[in-house]
């Protein structure tokens, strides 16, 4: 279960990083994407991407697409596990009841918990190849995301360590600010 949780957390973090560093609802067929730099909801700059940046961007987007494909079986697994989690939640009663010097163990409730846990472990095991493929590709995606970050860094270095947001796309996004 820890491995599954780690995979899901890693996947979520990598996906969030990809979206934060390379958000685009636009297609890349006609126009080359630009780097849009924002600070405090105000666009500071529009930077045309170089060939090396475009190459790294396309590699990262391809890896992102593959990652999303590899995540699909995980969503199925999550739905299956969720049913069993609900079954666990619906079991009422205390497994161990202490009353003064007396301890009462509800063996039937413990057995029901164990049976459900075994079913959940079997589901995770049945998806072990999917989990492994996702883990491997997540590492690859992390490398391509870092490569992309490295090649755009010179273009945004003049902004230093300030709190900027970067968006990549064919058109400047409608940046939504929250007050």
Short mmCIF file of C-alpha atoms in Angstrom, two decimals:
data_model
loop_
_atom_site.label_atom_id
_atom_site.label_comp_id
_atom_site.label_asym_id
_atom_site.label_seq_id
_atom_site.Cartn_x
_atom_site.Cartn_y
_atom_site.Cartn_z
CA UNK A 1 0.00 0.00 0.00
CA UNK A 2 2.89 2.36 0.73
CA UNK A 3 4.26 1.76 -2.77
CA UNK A 4 0.87 2.54 -4.29
CA UNK A 5 0.55 5.72 -2.25
CA UNK A 6 4.07 6.77 -3.29
CA UNK A 7 3.28 6.14 -6.95
CA UNK A 8 0.07 8.12 -6.78
CA UNK A 9 1.74 10.99 -4.91
CA UNK A 10 4.67 11.06 -7.34
CA UNK A 11 2.31 10.98 -10.27
CA UNK A 12 0.25 13.83 -8.89
CA UNK A 13 3.32 15.94 -8.15
CA UNK A 14 4.83 15.36 -11.58
CA UNK A 15 1.57 16.12 -13.31
CA UNK A 16 1.18 19.30 -11.27
CA UNK A 17 4.75 20.34 -12.14
CA UNK A 18 4.13 19.73 -15.81
CA UNK A 19 0.94 21.73 -15.76
CA UNK A 20 2.58 24.56 -13.81
CA UNK A 21 5.61 24.72 -16.09
CA UNK A 22 3.92 24.01 -19.40
CA UNK A 23 0.23 24.82 -19.39
CA UNK A 24 -1.36 25.00 -22.79
CA UNK A 25 -4.91 24.47 -23.94
CA UNK A 26 -3.85 25.39 -27.44
CA UNK A 27 -2.57 23.14 -30.17
CA UNK A 28 0.96 23.47 -31.42
CA UNK A 29 0.21 22.87 -35.09
CA UNK A 30 0.27 26.42 -36.48
CA UNK A 31 2.19 28.73 -34.20
CA UNK A 32 5.27 28.12 -32.13
CA UNK A 33 4.52 28.47 -28.44
CA UNK A 34 5.90 31.33 -26.41
CA UNK A 35 6.98 31.67 -22.81
CA UNK A 36 4.69 34.04 -20.93
CA UNK A 37 6.01 35.48 -17.68
CA UNK A 38 3.57 36.79 -15.07
CA UNK A 39 3.99 38.42 -11.67
CA UNK A 40 1.09 39.46 -9.47
CA UNK A 41 -1.36 38.69 -12.28
CA UNK A 42 0.39 41.08 -14.64
CA UNK A 43 2.14 39.87 -17.77
CA UNK A 44 5.77 40.95 -17.60
CA UNK A 45 7.10 39.42 -20.79
CA UNK A 46 6.45 37.29 -23.86
CA UNK A 47 9.51 35.34 -24.94
CA UNK A 48 9.79 33.47 -28.24
CA UNK A 49 11.07 29.95 -27.68
CA UNK A 50 14.35 28.82 -29.23
CA UNK A 51 14.70 25.59 -31.21
CA UNK A 52 16.27 23.82 -28.24
CA UNK A 53 13.45 25.01 -25.99
CA UNK A 54 10.86 23.83 -28.52
CA UNK A 55 12.54 20.44 -28.78
CA UNK A 56 12.62 20.05 -25.00
CA UNK A 57 9.03 21.27 -24.75
CA UNK A 58 7.77 18.78 -27.33
CA UNK A 59 9.69 15.96 -25.60
CA UNK A 60 8.11 16.91 -22.29
CA UNK A 61 4.62 17.13 -23.82
CA UNK A 62 5.08 13.69 -25.43
CA UNK A 63 6.14 12.26 -22.09
CA UNK A 64 3.16 13.95 -20.44
CA UNK A 65 0.77 12.30 -22.91
CA UNK A 66 2.33 8.90 -22.25
CA UNK A 67 2.15 9.51 -18.51
CA UNK A 68 -1.56 10.29 -18.75
CA UNK A 69 -2.08 7.07 -20.70
CA UNK A 70 -0.21 5.08 -18.07
CA UNK A 71 -2.30 6.72 -15.32
CA UNK A 72 -5.58 5.34 -16.74
CA UNK A 73 -5.23 1.87 -15.16
CA UNK A 74 -4.46 3.60 -11.86
CA UNK A 75 -7.80 5.39 -12.00
CA UNK A 76 -9.51 2.04 -12.52
CA UNK A 77 -7.58 0.60 -9.60
CA UNK A 78 -8.55 3.60 -7.43
CA UNK A 79 -12.23 3.02 -8.21
CA UNK A 80 -11.93 -0.65 -7.26
CA UNK A 81 -10.10 0.19 -4.04
CA UNK A 82 -12.61 2.89 -3.18
CA UNK A 83 -15.42 0.30 -3.12
CA UNK A 84 -13.49 -1.71 -0.55
CA UNK A 85 -12.66 1.41 1.45
CA UNK A 86 -16.38 2.10 1.67
CA UNK A 87 -16.91 -1.48 2.84
CA UNK A 88 -14.31 -0.94 5.57
CA UNK A 89 -15.97 2.31 6.58
CA UNK A 90 -19.37 0.64 6.75
CA UNK A 91 -18.16 -1.96 9.25
CA UNK A 92 -19.35 -0.72 12.57
CA UNK A 93 -18.19 -1.66 15.99
CA UNK A 94 -14.96 -1.72 17.87
CA UNK A 95 -12.43 -4.47 17.20
CA UNK A 96 -11.14 -4.26 20.76
CA UNK A 97 -13.20 -3.05 23.68
CA UNK A 98 -11.58 -2.34 27.03
CA UNK A 99 -13.81 -2.25 30.07
CA UNK A 100 -11.83 -1.88 33.26
CA UNK A 101 -9.71 -5.01 33.60
CA UNK A 102 -11.56 -6.78 30.77
CA UNK A 103 -10.54 -6.74 27.11
CA UNK A 104 -13.00 -8.08 24.54
CA UNK A 105 -11.76 -8.80 21.02
CA UNK A 106 -14.34 -8.84 18.25
CA UNK A 107 -12.79 -11.61 16.13
CA UNK A 108 -15.55 -11.51 13.52
CA UNK A 109 -14.97 -7.80 12.87
CA UNK A 110 -11.20 -8.33 12.69
CA UNK A 111 -11.73 -11.16 10.20
CA UNK A 112 -13.97 -8.96 8.02
CA UNK A 113 -11.32 -6.21 8.04
CA UNK A 114 -8.64 -8.73 7.09
CA UNK A 115 -10.72 -10.12 4.23
CA UNK A 116 -11.32 -6.67 2.79
CA UNK A 117 -7.64 -5.77 3.21
CA UNK A 118 -6.66 -8.96 1.37
CA UNK A 119 -8.98 -8.04 -1.51
CA UNK A 120 -7.41 -4.59 -1.66
CA UNK A 121 -3.89 -6.05 -1.66
CA UNK A 122 -4.91 -8.41 -4.48
CA UNK A 123 -6.15 -5.47 -6.54
CA UNK A 124 -2.86 -3.62 -6.04
CA UNK A 125 -0.91 -6.79 -6.93
CA UNK A 126 -2.99 -7.24 -10.08
CA UNK A 127 -1.91 -3.76 -11.14
CA UNK A 128 1.76 -4.24 -10.25
CA UNK A 129 2.91 -4.07 -13.89
CA UNK A 130 0.87 -0.90 -14.40
CA UNK A 131 2.39 0.61 -11.25
CA UNK A 132 5.90 -0.34 -12.34
CA UNK A 133 5.39 1.11 -15.83
CA UNK A 134 4.03 4.31 -14.32
CA UNK A 135 6.96 4.60 -11.90
CA UNK A 136 9.49 4.10 -14.70
CA UNK A 137 7.87 6.61 -16.98
CA UNK A 138 7.38 9.08 -14.13
CA UNK A 139 11.15 9.10 -13.68
CA UNK A 140 11.59 9.67 -17.43
CA UNK A 141 9.03 12.46 -17.36
CA UNK A 142 10.80 14.06 -14.42
CA UNK A 143 14.06 14.07 -16.43
CA UNK A 144 12.45 15.65 -19.50
CA UNK A 145 10.70 18.24 -17.30
CA UNK A 146 14.04 19.12 -15.69
CA UNK A 147 15.66 19.32 -19.13
CA UNK A 148 12.92 21.68 -20.27
CA UNK A 149 13.29 23.79 -17.15
CA UNK A 150 17.06 23.97 -17.75
CA UNK A 151 16.69 25.20 -21.34
CA UNK A 152 14.12 27.89 -20.50
CA UNK A 153 16.05 29.09 -17.46
CA UNK A 154 18.36 31.41 -19.46
CA UNK A 155 15.31 33.10 -21.01
CA UNK A 156 13.76 33.87 -17.62
CA UNK A 157 16.93 34.38 -15.59
CA UNK A 158 16.60 38.17 -15.67
CA UNK A 159 13.63 37.77 -13.31
CA UNK A 160 15.89 36.20 -10.72
CA UNK A 161 14.30 34.57 -7.72
CA UNK A 162 11.17 36.72 -7.84
CA UNK A 163 7.77 35.04 -7.56
CA UNK A 164 6.91 34.64 -11.24
CA UNK A 165 4.53 32.31 -13.00
CA UNK A 166 5.38 30.80 -16.36
CA UNK A 167 2.89 29.70 -18.98
CA UNK A 168 3.76 28.09 -22.28
CA UNK A 169 1.43 28.22 -25.27
CA UNK A 170 0.47 29.67 -28.61
CA UNK A 171 -1.54 32.49 -27.04
CA UNK A 172 -1.19 34.40 -23.82
CA UNK A 173 -3.51 32.76 -21.32
CA UNK A 174 -6.35 34.53 -19.63
CA UNK A 175 -4.53 34.68 -16.32
CA UNK A 176 -6.98 34.38 -13.43
CA UNK A 177 -6.03 36.18 -10.28
CA UNK A 178 -7.38 35.48 -6.86
CA UNK A 179 -7.68 38.29 -4.40
#
